[in-house]
Coordinates of C-alpha atoms in Angstrom, one line a residue:
Chain A
M1 CA 0.0 0.0 0.0
K2 CA 1.2 3.4 -0.6
I3 CA 0.3 5.8 1.9
L4 CA 0.5 9.5 2.4
I5 CA 0.6 10.7 6.1
I6 CA -0.6 14.6 6.3
E7 CA 0.4 15.4 10.0
D8 CA 1.9 18.7 11.4
E9 CA 3.4 17.1 14.7
Q10 CA 6.7 15.6 13.9
G11 CA 7.1 13.2 16.8
L12 CA 3.7 11.6 15.8
R13 CA 4.4 11.6 12.1
D14 CA 7.8 9.8 12.2
N15 CA 5.9 7.0 14.5
I16 CA 3.2 6.4 12.2
V17 CA 5.6 6.3 9.1
S18 CA 8.1 3.6 11.0
Y19 CA 5.0 1.9 12.4
L20 CA 3.3 1.7 9.1
N21 CA 6.5 1.2 6.8
E22 CA 6.4 -2.5 6.8
D23 CA 4.7 -5.3 5.1
G24 CA 5.6 -3.5 1.9
N25 CA 3.9 -0.5 2.5
I26 CA 5.5 2.8 1.0
C27 CA 4.8 5.7 3.4
E28 CA 5.2 9.4 2.4
S29 CA 4.5 12.4 4.7
C30 CA 4.1 15.7 4.5
N31 CA 3.3 18.5 7.4
D32 CA 1.2 21.1 5.9
L33 CA -1.7 21.5 3.5
A34 CA 0.3 23.1 0.5
G35 CA 2.6 20.0 0.7
A36 CA -0.4 17.6 0.8
I37 CA -2.0 19.1 -2.3
S38 CA 1.0 19.3 -4.5
K39 CA 1.8 15.6 -3.5
L40 CA -2.0 14.5 -4.0
A41 CA -1.7 16.5 -7.5
S42 CA 1.1 14.7 -8.9
Y43 CA 0.9 11.2 -7.4
T44 CA -1.5 8.5 -6.8
Y45 CA -1.9 7.0 -3.3
D46 CA -3.9 4.0 -1.8
C47 CA -4.7 5.7 1.5
V48 CA -4.5 9.2 2.7
L49 CA -3.9 9.8 6.7
L50 CA -5.4 13.2 7.2
D51 CA -5.0 15.4 10.2
I52 CA -7.9 18.2 10.4
G53 CA -5.7 20.8 12.3
L54 CA -3.0 21.8 10.0
P55 CA -0.6 25.0 10.4
D56 CA -1.9 26.3 7.0
G57 CA -5.5 25.6 7.1
E58 CA -8.0 22.7 7.7
G59 CA -7.8 19.3 6.4
F60 CA -11.3 19.6 4.8
A61 CA -9.6 21.3 1.9
V62 CA -7.7 17.9 1.1
L63 CA -11.2 16.3 0.9
N64 CA -12.4 18.9 -1.3
F65 CA -9.5 18.7 -3.6
L66 CA -9.7 14.9 -3.8
K67 CA -13.3 15.1 -4.8
K68 CA -12.8 18.0 -7.2
Q69 CA -10.0 15.9 -8.9
M70 CA -12.4 12.7 -8.9
K71 CA -9.3 10.8 -7.3
D72 CA -10.4 7.8 -5.1
E73 CA -7.8 7.9 -2.2
L74 CA -9.0 6.5 1.0
V75 CA -8.8 9.0 3.6
L76 CA -9.0 8.5 7.4
I77 CA -9.0 11.4 9.1
I78 CA -6.8 11.7 12.4
S79 CA -7.9 14.4 14.5
A80 CA -7.6 15.7 18.0
R81 CA -11.0 17.1 17.7
N82 CA -13.8 14.9 18.7
S83 CA -16.6 17.1 18.3
L84 CA -19.6 15.3 16.5
D85 CA -19.6 18.5 14.0
D86 CA -16.1 17.5 12.7
K87 CA -16.9 13.8 12.4
V88 CA -19.9 14.2 10.6
K89 CA -18.5 17.1 8.2
G90 CA -15.5 14.8 7.5
L91 CA -17.2 11.7 6.7
N92 CA -19.7 13.6 4.6
T93 CA -16.8 15.3 2.7
G94 CA -15.7 11.8 1.7
A95 CA -13.4 10.5 4.5
D96 CA -13.9 7.0 5.0
D97 CA -13.3 6.8 8.6
Y98 CA -12.5 9.2 11.4
L99 CA -9.8 8.5 14.3
T100 CA -9.7 10.6 17.5
K101 CA -6.3 11.4 18.9
P102 CA -4.8 10.1 21.1
F103 CA -4.9 6.7 19.3
H104 CA -2.6 3.5 19.4
L105 CA -0.7 2.7 16.3
A106 CA -2.0 -0.7 16.2
E107 CA -5.6 0.9 16.0
L108 CA -4.6 3.2 13.1
K109 CA -3.1 0.3 11.2
A110 CA -6.2 -2.0 12.1
R111 CA -8.5 1.1 10.7
V112 CA -6.3 1.6 7.4
E113 CA -6.4 -2.1 6.5
A114 CA -10.2 -2.4 7.3
I115 CA -11.1 0.8 5.0
F116 CA -8.7 -0.9 2.3
R117 CA -10.3 -4.3 2.6
R118 CA -13.6 -2.5 2.5
K119 CA -12.8 -0.9 -0.8
A120 CA -11.4 -4.1 -2.2
A121 CA -14.2 -5.9 -0.8
N122 CA -15.5 -6.9 -4.1
S123 CA -12.5 -8.3 -5.5
N124 CA -11.3 -9.8 -2.5
N125 CA -13.2 -10.6 0.4
R126 CA -10.7 -13.3 2.0
L127 CA -8.1 -12.5 4.1
I128 CA -5.5 -15.1 4.3
F129 CA -2.7 -15.6 6.8
N130 CA -0.8 -18.8 6.7
E131 CA -3.5 -21.6 7.2
I132 CA -6.1 -19.2 8.6
V133 CA -8.5 -17.9 6.1
I134 CA -11.0 -15.1 7.0
D135 CA -14.1 -14.6 4.9
L136 CA -14.7 -10.7 5.6
L137 CA -18.2 -10.5 4.3
G138 CA -19.6 -13.6 5.9
R139 CA -17.2 -13.0 9.3
G140 CA -16.1 -16.8 9.1
V141 CA -13.0 -18.2 10.1
E142 CA -11.3 -21.3 8.6
I143 CA -8.4 -23.1 9.6
N144 CA -7.0 -25.8 7.2
N145 CA -10.4 -25.6 5.6
E146 CA -12.0 -26.5 8.6
P147 CA -14.4 -23.8 9.9
I148 CA -14.0 -22.7 13.7
I149 CA -16.6 -20.6 15.5
L150 CA -15.4 -17.6 17.0
T151 CA -17.3 -15.1 19.2
R152 CA -17.5 -11.3 18.0
K153 CA -14.9 -10.2 20.5
E154 CA -12.6 -13.1 19.3
Y155 CA -13.1 -12.4 15.7
D156 CA -12.4 -8.6 16.1
M157 CA -9.2 -9.7 18.2
L158 CA -8.1 -12.0 15.4
L159 CA -8.5 -9.4 12.7
Y160 CA -6.7 -6.8 14.8
F161 CA -3.9 -9.2 15.6
I162 CA -3.4 -9.9 11.9
A163 CA -3.5 -6.2 10.7
N164 CA -0.6 -5.6 13.2
K165 CA 1.1 -9.1 12.7
G166 CA 4.8 -9.0 14.1
K167 CA 4.2 -5.8 16.3
V168 CA 3.9 -6.0 20.1
I169 CA 0.5 -4.6 21.2
S170 CA -0.2 -3.2 24.4
K171 CA -2.9 -4.3 26.5
N172 CA -4.4 -0.8 26.3
A173 CA -4.4 -0.9 22.8
I174 CA -6.3 -3.9 22.5
A175 CA -9.0 -3.2 25.6
E176 CA -9.5 0.3 23.7
H177 CA -10.0 -1.6 20.5
L178 CA -12.7 -3.9 21.9
W179 CA -14.4 -1.9 24.2
G180 CA -13.8 1.8 22.8
D181 CA -12.3 4.3 24.6
E182 CA -15.3 5.4 26.2
M183 CA -16.0 2.4 28.4
D184 CA -13.6 3.6 31.0
M185 CA -12.7 -0.1 32.2
H186 CA -9.1 0.3 31.7
D187 CA -8.3 -0.6 35.3
N188 CA -9.2 -4.3 34.5
F189 CA -7.3 -6.0 32.0
D190 CA -8.6 -9.6 33.1
F191 CA -11.4 -9.8 30.0
I192 CA -8.4 -9.6 27.6
Y193 CA -6.7 -12.3 29.1
T194 CA -9.8 -14.4 29.0
H195 CA -10.6 -13.7 25.5
I196 CA -7.0 -14.1 24.4
K197 CA -7.1 -17.4 26.2
N198 CA -10.2 -18.6 24.5
L199 CA -8.9 -17.4 21.0
R200 CA -5.6 -19.0 21.4
K201 CA -7.4 -22.4 22.5
K202 CA -9.8 -22.5 19.4
L203 CA -6.5 -21.8 17.2
L204 CA -4.8 -24.8 18.6
D205 CA -7.7 -26.8 18.7
A206 CA -8.1 -26.5 15.1
S207 CA -4.3 -27.3 14.7
A208 CA -3.2 -23.7 13.7
N209 CA 0.4 -23.0 14.6
D210 CA 0.7 -20.8 18.1
Y211 CA 1.0 -17.5 16.7
L212 CA 0.0 -15.6 19.7
K213 CA 2.8 -14.7 22.2
S214 CA 2.6 -13.0 25.3
V215 CA 5.0 -10.2 25.9
Y216 CA 5.6 -10.1 29.6
G217 CA 3.7 -7.4 31.5
I218 CA 3.0 -5.4 28.4
G219 CA 0.7 -7.2 25.9
Y220 CA 0.6 -9.8 23.0
K221 CA 2.3 -10.3 19.7
F222 CA 1.0 -12.2 16.8
S223 CA 3.6 -13.5 14.5
A224 CA 4.3 -16.1 12.1
V225 CA 7.9 -16.6 13.6
Chain B
M1 CA -52.6 40.5 31.0
K2 CA -51.0 42.2 28.0
L3 CA -49.6 45.5 28.2
S4 CA -52.2 47.0 25.9
A5 CA -55.0 45.5 28.3
H6 CA -53.4 47.0 31.4
Y7 CA -53.3 50.3 29.6
N8 CA -56.9 50.2 28.2
K9 CA -58.1 49.2 31.6
A10 CA -56.3 52.2 33.5
S11 CA -57.2 54.7 31.0
I12 CA -60.7 53.6 30.9
I13 CA -61.2 53.7 34.6
V14 CA -59.5 56.8 34.9
S15 CA -61.5 58.4 32.3
V16 CA -64.8 57.0 33.7
I17 CA -64.3 58.5 37.2
V18 CA -63.3 61.9 35.7
L19 CA -66.1 62.0 33.6
L20 CA -68.4 61.0 36.7
V21 CA -67.0 63.6 38.9
G22 CA -67.2 65.9 36.2
A23 CA -70.7 65.1 35.3
V24 CA -71.6 65.5 39.0
I25 CA -70.0 69.1 39.2
Y26 CA -71.4 69.9 35.9
F27 CA -75.1 69.2 37.1
F28 CA -74.8 71.2 40.4
A29 CA -73.1 74.0 38.4
I30 CA -76.0 74.0 36.1
N31 CA -78.6 73.4 38.8
F32 CA -77.1 76.8 40.5
I33 CA -77.1 78.8 37.4
A34 CA -80.5 77.9 36.3
Q35 CA -81.8 78.6 40.2
N36 CA -80.2 81.8 39.8
Q37 CA -81.7 82.6 36.6
L38 CA -85.3 81.8 38.2
D39 CA -84.5 83.8 41.2
R40 CA -83.7 86.8 38.8
D41 CA -86.9 86.3 37.2
L42 CA -88.9 86.1 40.3
D43 CA -87.1 89.5 41.2
E44 CA -88.3 90.9 37.9
E45 CA -91.7 89.8 39.0
I46 CA -91.5 91.6 42.3
E47 CA -90.5 94.7 40.7
E48 CA -93.2 94.6 38.5
L49 CA -95.8 93.7 41.4
F50 CA -94.6 96.6 43.3
E51 CA -94.8 98.8 39.9
Y52 CA -98.4 97.6 39.5
I53 CA -99.6 98.2 42.8
N54 CA -97.9 101.8 42.9
T55 CA -99.5 102.4 39.6
N56 CA -103.1 101.0 40.2
H57 CA -103.3 101.0 43.9
Q58 CA -105.1 97.7 43.8
L59 CA -103.7 94.2 44.0
P60 CA -103.2 92.6 40.7
K61 CA -105.6 89.3 39.7
A62 CA -104.3 85.9 41.1
D63 CA -102.6 85.1 38.0
F64 CA -100.2 87.9 37.4
N65 CA -98.4 87.4 34.0
G66 CA -99.4 83.9 34.1
D67 CA -97.6 83.3 37.3
Q68 CA -99.3 82.0 40.2
T69 CA -99.4 85.0 42.6
T70 CA -101.2 84.9 46.1
F71 CA -101.9 87.6 48.6
L72 CA -102.5 86.9 52.3
K73 CA -103.0 89.5 55.0
V74 CA -100.7 89.5 57.9
N75 CA -100.1 91.7 60.6
H76 CA -96.5 92.6 59.9
G77 CA -93.9 92.7 57.3
I78 CA -91.7 90.0 56.1
N79 CA -88.6 90.0 54.6
T80 CA -88.5 88.8 50.6
R81 CA -87.0 85.1 50.3
F82 CA -87.1 82.7 47.5
F83 CA -87.6 79.0 48.1
D84 CA -88.7 75.7 46.2
A85 CA -92.3 75.0 46.0
L86 CA -94.8 73.2 44.1
Y87 CA -96.3 74.9 41.1
Q88 CA -99.8 74.0 40.0
N89 CA -99.8 73.8 36.4
P90 CA -103.4 74.9 35.2
R91 CA -103.5 73.3 32.1
E92 CA -102.4 69.9 32.9
Q93 CA -103.8 70.0 36.5
K94 CA -100.9 68.6 38.1
S95 CA -98.3 70.1 40.4
E96 CA -94.6 70.5 39.3
N97 CA -91.4 71.6 41.0
G98 CA -91.5 75.5 40.9
R99 CA -89.6 78.1 42.4
A100 CA -91.3 80.8 44.7
A101 CA -90.6 84.2 46.2
E102 CA -92.5 85.6 49.2
G103 CA -92.4 89.0 50.5
S104 CA -94.8 91.5 51.9
V105 CA -96.4 94.8 50.4
V106 CA -98.3 97.3 51.8
L107 CA -101.5 98.8 50.2
N108 CA -103.6 101.2 51.6
G109 CA -102.3 100.6 55.3
V110 CA -102.9 96.7 55.0
T111 CA -99.9 94.5 54.8
Y112 CA -100.3 91.7 52.5
K113 CA -97.8 88.7 52.1
F114 CA -97.6 87.8 48.7
T115 CA -96.4 84.7 47.1
I116 CA -95.2 84.3 43.5
V117 CA -94.5 80.5 42.3
I118 CA -93.2 80.0 38.7
S119 CA -92.6 76.8 36.8
R120 CA -89.1 75.0 36.9
E121 CA -90.2 72.8 34.1
S122 CA -88.3 74.5 31.5
T123 CA -84.9 74.5 33.3
E124 CA -85.4 71.1 34.5
Y125 CA -86.2 70.2 30.9
L126 CA -82.5 71.8 29.9
I127 CA -80.9 70.2 32.5
Q128 CA -82.1 66.8 31.2
I129 CA -81.2 67.8 27.6
I130 CA -78.0 68.5 28.8
A131 CA -77.3 65.5 31.1
I132 CA -78.6 63.3 28.1
I133 CA -76.0 64.8 25.8
T134 CA -73.1 64.8 28.5
L135 CA -73.9 61.0 28.8
V136 CA -73.9 60.4 25.3
L137 CA -70.7 62.1 24.7
M138 CA -69.1 60.3 27.7
A139 CA -70.3 57.0 26.4
C140 CA -68.8 58.0 23.0
L141 CA -65.4 58.9 24.5
V142 CA -65.0 55.8 26.5
L143 CA -65.9 53.9 23.5
I144 CA -63.7 55.6 21.3
L145 CA -61.0 55.6 23.9
F146 CA -61.4 51.7 24.0
L147 CA -61.4 51.3 20.3
T148 CA -58.3 53.5 20.2
N149 CA -56.3 52.0 22.7
R150 CA -57.2 48.4 21.5
Y151 CA -56.3 48.7 17.6
V152 CA -54.1 52.0 17.5
L153 CA -52.0 50.7 20.8
N154 CA -51.9 47.3 19.7
G155 CA -50.4 48.5 16.4
L156 CA -47.9 50.5 18.0
W157 CA -46.7 47.6 20.2
Q158 CA -46.5 45.1 16.9
P159 CA -42.7 45.9 16.7
F160 CA -42.2 44.9 20.1
Y161 CA -44.0 41.6 19.6
R162 CA -42.1 41.0 16.5
L163 CA -38.9 41.6 18.4
L164 CA -40.3 39.6 21.3
N165 CA -40.7 36.6 19.0
Q166 CA -37.1 37.1 17.5
L167 CA -35.7 36.8 20.8
K168 CA -37.5 33.8 21.8
D169 CA -36.1 32.0 18.3
F170 CA -32.8 33.2 19.2
N171 CA -30.2 30.2 18.9
V172 CA -26.7 31.2 19.7
S173 CA -25.3 28.3 17.5
E174 CA -27.3 29.4 14.6
N175 CA -26.0 31.8 12.1
S176 CA -29.1 33.4 11.3
E177 CA -28.9 37.0 11.0
H178 CA -30.8 39.6 13.4
Q179 CA -33.7 41.3 11.2
L180 CA -33.8 44.9 11.8
L181 CA -37.5 46.3 12.8
T182 CA -39.0 49.2 10.5
T183 CA -40.8 51.5 13.0
R184 CA -41.1 55.0 14.0
V185 CA -40.9 54.3 17.7
D186 CA -37.7 55.7 18.8
E187 CA -37.8 53.6 21.8
F188 CA -38.2 50.2 19.8
N189 CA -35.7 51.4 17.5
E190 CA -33.2 51.7 20.4
L191 CA -34.2 48.3 21.9
D192 CA -33.9 46.7 18.4
Q193 CA -30.2 48.2 18.0
A194 CA -29.3 47.0 21.7
I195 CA -30.7 43.5 20.9
E196 CA -28.7 43.4 17.5
I197 CA -25.4 44.4 19.3
M198 CA -26.0 42.0 22.3
S199 CA -26.6 39.2 20.2
L200 CA -23.8 39.6 17.9
R201 CA -21.6 39.8 21.0
V202 CA -23.2 36.7 22.4
K203 CA -22.7 35.0 19.0
D204 CA -19.2 36.0 18.7
D205 CA -18.5 34.9 22.8
F206 CA -20.1 31.6 21.9
Q207 CA -18.1 31.0 18.4
N208 CA -14.8 32.0 20.7
L209 CA -15.9 29.4 23.4
K210 CA -16.6 26.7 20.8
A211 CA -13.0 27.4 19.0
F212 CA -11.3 27.5 22.4
T213 CA -12.7 24.2 23.3
E214 CA -11.7 22.6 20.1
N215 CA -8.3 24.3 20.1
A216 CA -7.8 23.2 24.0
S217 CA -8.8 19.9 22.7
H218 CA -6.2 19.8 19.7
E219 CA -3.4 21.2 21.9
M220 CA -3.9 18.6 24.9
M221 CA -4.7 15.6 22.7
T222 CA -1.6 16.1 20.2
P223 CA 0.8 15.3 23.1
L224 CA -0.9 12.6 24.2
A225 CA -1.2 11.3 21.0
V226 CA 2.8 11.7 20.7
I227 CA 3.2 9.8 23.8
T228 CA 0.9 7.1 23.0
S229 CA 2.4 6.5 19.5
K230 CA 6.0 6.9 21.3
L231 CA 5.3 4.1 23.6
D232 CA 3.7 1.9 20.9
T233 CA 6.9 2.3 19.0
L234 CA 9.0 1.6 22.3
I235 CA 7.6 -1.7 23.2
Q236 CA 8.5 -2.9 19.8
D237 CA 12.0 -3.4 21.0
E238 CA 11.8 -6.6 22.8
T239 CA 15.2 -6.2 24.4
L240 CA 13.7 -4.3 27.0
K241 CA 13.9 -5.9 30.4
P242 CA 10.5 -6.6 32.3
E243 CA 10.8 -3.7 34.7
Q244 CA 11.0 -1.3 31.8
F245 CA 7.8 -2.8 30.3
E246 CA 5.9 -2.5 33.7
Q247 CA 7.2 1.3 33.7
I248 CA 6.0 1.6 30.3
N249 CA 2.7 0.0 31.3
D250 CA 2.1 2.5 34.1
I251 CA 2.9 5.5 31.5
Y252 CA 0.1 3.9 29.2
G253 CA -2.2 3.8 32.1
A254 CA -1.5 7.2 32.9
T255 CA -1.8 8.6 29.5
S256 CA -5.3 7.0 28.8
K257 CA -6.5 8.3 32.3
L258 CA -5.4 11.8 31.0
S259 CA -6.7 11.4 27.9
R260 CA -10.1 10.2 29.6
L261 CA -9.9 13.1 31.9
N262 CA -9.4 15.7 29.1
H263 CA -12.4 13.9 27.2
S264 CA -14.5 14.4 30.2
L265 CA -13.5 18.1 31.0
L266 CA -14.1 19.0 27.3
L267 CA -17.6 17.0 27.4
L268 CA -18.5 19.1 30.2
V269 CA -17.7 22.3 28.8
K270 CA -19.8 21.2 25.9
I271 CA -22.7 20.3 27.7
E272 CA -22.6 23.3 30.1
N273 CA -22.5 25.4 27.0
N274 CA -25.4 23.6 25.0
L275 CA -22.9 22.8 22.4
I276 CA -24.5 19.3 21.8
D277 CA -28.0 19.7 20.3
D278 CA -28.1 16.7 17.7
T279 CA -31.5 15.5 19.6
E280 CA -33.5 12.4 18.1
V281 CA -35.8 9.9 19.3
I282 CA -34.2 7.4 21.3
D283 CA -35.4 3.9 22.6
L284 CA -34.4 3.6 26.1
T285 CA -35.5 0.3 26.4
K286 CA -33.5 -0.9 23.6
L287 CA -30.5 1.3 24.7
L288 CA -30.7 -0.2 27.9
R289 CA -30.9 -3.6 27.0
D290 CA -27.5 -3.1 24.7
K291 CA -25.8 -1.4 27.4
L292 CA -26.2 -4.3 29.8
R293 CA -25.5 -6.6 26.9
Q294 CA -22.3 -4.2 26.2
F295 CA -21.2 -4.7 30.1
Q296 CA -21.9 -8.4 30.2
E297 CA -18.3 -9.4 30.6
L298 CA -17.8 -7.0 33.4
T299 CA -21.3 -8.4 35.1
Q300 CA -20.2 -11.9 34.6
T301 CA -17.0 -11.4 36.0
K302 CA -18.1 -10.0 39.1
E303 CA -21.1 -12.9 39.0
L304 CA -23.6 -10.1 39.6
N305 CA -27.2 -11.0 39.4
V306 CA -28.7 -8.5 36.9
I307 CA -32.2 -7.8 37.0
A308 CA -33.8 -5.6 34.4
N309 CA -37.4 -4.4 34.7
L310 CA -38.0 -2.2 31.5
I311 CA -41.1 -1.1 30.2
S312 CA -41.3 0.5 26.7
R313 CA -40.2 4.0 26.6
K314 CA -38.8 6.6 23.8
V315 CA -37.1 10.0 24.6
I316 CA -35.8 12.8 22.7
V317 CA -32.5 13.4 23.5
S318 CA -28.6 13.1 22.0
K319 CA -27.7 9.6 21.6
Y320 CA -24.1 10.6 22.2
L321 CA -25.2 12.1 25.8
V322 CA -27.8 9.4 26.9
D323 CA -25.1 6.9 25.6
I324 CA -22.5 8.5 28.1
L325 CA -24.9 8.9 30.6
F326 CA -26.0 5.2 30.8
N327 CA -22.1 4.4 30.3
N328 CA -21.1 6.2 33.5
L329 CA -24.3 5.0 36.0
I330 CA -23.9 1.5 34.9
S331 CA -20.4 1.4 35.0
N332 CA -20.2 2.7 38.5
A333 CA -22.9 0.5 39.6
I334 CA -20.7 -2.6 38.5
R335 CA -17.3 -1.2 39.6
H336 CA -18.4 -0.3 42.9
N337 CA -20.3 -3.6 43.5
N338 CA -19.7 -6.5 45.6
N339 CA -19.0 -9.7 43.8
K340 CA -21.9 -11.9 43.7
G341 CA -23.9 -8.6 44.2
V342 CA -27.3 -7.3 42.7
L343 CA -27.6 -4.7 39.9
I344 CA -31.1 -3.7 39.4
V345 CA -32.3 -1.5 36.5
T346 CA -36.1 -0.4 36.4
L347 CA -37.7 1.8 34.0
F348 CA -41.2 3.1 34.8
E349 CA -43.3 5.7 33.1
D350 CA -41.2 8.5 33.6
V351 CA -38.5 7.3 36.1
L352 CA -35.1 5.2 35.8
L353 CA -33.7 3.5 38.7
I354 CA -30.2 2.1 39.0
Q355 CA -29.7 0.3 41.9
N356 CA -26.6 -1.7 43.2
T357 CA -25.2 -3.4 46.1
G358 CA -21.8 -2.3 47.2
S359 CA -20.2 -0.8 50.1
P360 CA -22.5 -0.7 53.4
N361 CA -22.0 2.7 54.1
A362 CA -24.5 5.6 52.4
L363 CA -22.4 8.1 50.0
N364 CA -22.8 11.9 50.8
A365 CA -25.8 12.6 48.5
E366 CA -25.0 16.3 48.3
R367 CA -21.4 16.1 47.3
I368 CA -21.4 13.1 45.3
F369 CA -22.3 14.9 41.9
D370 CA -19.4 17.5 42.4
R371 CA -16.5 17.5 40.3
F372 CA -13.6 15.4 41.4
Q373 CA -15.4 13.6 44.2
K374 CA -14.4 10.1 44.1
G375 CA -14.1 7.1 46.2
K376 CA -10.5 6.2 47.7
K377 CA -10.3 3.0 45.6
S378 CA -12.0 4.5 42.4
E379 CA -9.9 4.7 39.4
G380 CA -12.0 6.9 37.6
T381 CA -11.8 10.6 36.6
G382 CA -14.0 11.7 39.3
L383 CA -16.2 13.6 36.3
G384 CA -18.6 10.8 35.7
L385 CA -21.5 11.6 38.1
T386 CA -20.9 15.5 37.2
I387 CA -21.4 14.5 33.6
V388 CA -24.6 12.6 34.5
K389 CA -26.0 15.5 36.7
N390 CA -25.0 18.1 33.8
I391 CA -26.8 15.9 31.1
C392 CA -29.6 15.5 33.2
K393 CA -30.0 19.2 34.1
M394 CA -29.7 19.9 30.3
Y395 CA -32.8 18.1 29.5
G396 CA -34.6 19.2 32.9
W397 CA -34.3 15.4 34.3
E398 CA -33.9 14.9 38.1
V399 CA -31.1 12.9 39.3
A400 CA -30.7 12.0 43.0
Y401 CA -28.7 9.4 45.0
S402 CA -30.1 7.4 48.1
Y403 CA -29.1 4.7 49.8
H404 CA -31.9 2.2 51.2
E405 CA -31.9 -1.2 52.6
S406 CA -28.2 -1.9 51.7
M407 CA -29.0 -0.4 48.0
H408 CA -27.1 2.3 46.3
T409 CA -29.8 3.8 43.9
F410 CA -29.6 6.4 41.3
E411 CA -32.8 7.7 40.4
I412 CA -33.6 9.7 37.2
V413 CA -37.0 11.4 36.7
F414 CA -37.7 12.3 33.2
E415 CA -38.9 15.7 32.1
P416 CA -42.4 15.1 30.5
S417 CA -41.6 17.0 27.4
T418 CA -38.6 14.8 26.4
V419 CA -40.5 11.7 26.8
L420 CA -42.6 10.2 23.8

């Protein structure tokens, strides 16, 4: 995937680039509206990460530019503003998703892959990771061609892990992904442990490899190695 | 009562009183003038009588000049005086009010008392005519006054009512322009201008506040986003020691708490300034069931006995806010519950009860909704119940806490106008 990151905060921009710059992704970045427009005018990207509050104007201008140029880049808005107005305005102007700061990089990656899959859903609605095959439309999972039954949370978790394969994901990030950041339940990570235990058991019972590794004290890692 | 009605009432009462008093004074004055006139007539009659007696040296006939004159022999002379008397109308054979004069006259050494009576009919007729004219005038005046007040004054006050309607429809978050009045009344023009200036200032302040909350949010959230992303990158380094991971975990926890606190504060500002106005019809029953399902993992872990008695009820509120409201109340009821405790959610006609077991002591019902009031063991931000209270206040709902028979109870009474 070729991704353009439009974000004026350098610390954040660099981390997003380094997090996404794997699995064959190509990331480019710029820090203002003018730069973004000139890049978008010259090149084509698969996905654009767009910060709304830029030093030289509002990111909505990028959405309008894409619309006017009839370009079909996927746009994920990342904004510190969580006002409903901005969310609605962004989504109505043609953005595909909206992520409020602060977010976990794992969440960002999962969202980018999700909107990318949604767009490509017609041609390819199966996500394949080694022996695990996920039917994205039917929300079904097969391992070694044998269907297994996952709960909604286990399914969401599996998708989340595959989107962030090879990365260490903190328990906070998993909790926020599964329950949303308004649940205010972060003082208790026991549920995550239970869900992970169940998911892992189901995968192992279906004779999949053990991809889930616990990283002591901090979280989990889903990796093929 | 409307201002014009007040004015109408006052002006009519005052005019009627003034007219009545005036009419009484008027009546007596005319009466007095008429009487004077009669007395002067009688004076003339007496003079004529004397003249007649001096000329003719005899008493005149009884009807002297058509007036009723009587003579009576008396022993001594009396002073001339005027008084009211009955007048016998010879043509109609009935007595009328009259005016009389009596005095004495000496003829051939004999003293006679004479009495002259004249009719008051003509003056009374005059007074009646005048009274009728006055009454008719009075009635006309009052009627005209009433009509004038009612229609002309109402017309005068129209700009005021238009202004009033504009004020009622005024909404700070809307961009509608203030429509200037076209009126010749200076006071209304001034009022209109004052209101325009005020509304512009209010809208300006509102926009500034809105911009401030958004900018503040941006400025605070961005560093938090940087911290989170740095941590997410940092933990990819698996050469870190477990102790370092633990510290990172603590930083994660603090960061997420900070961001929740920030969210809560901004949400409070938004609620307090009515910045959230996306009301829609919400099925409370469905929403509560969804919430309980959403919290199922928590209730199952704590092995809570969840009892939901919900009747069908719909309200008109913001989905976003009512969602937060239930999140806060139910998550509190779960978090502060005992293991194997009870959680009861009851929805009546216009009351919602959320009851839970928990600590055996009642909480301070007065301070519980204050900002940053939280239990010693609570991991929350201390703003949850303040947000609950403010959301309720925004919709005119009553929220109260009570502790009874080992149940902590939060009761919300819905404002009827928000319930469908």
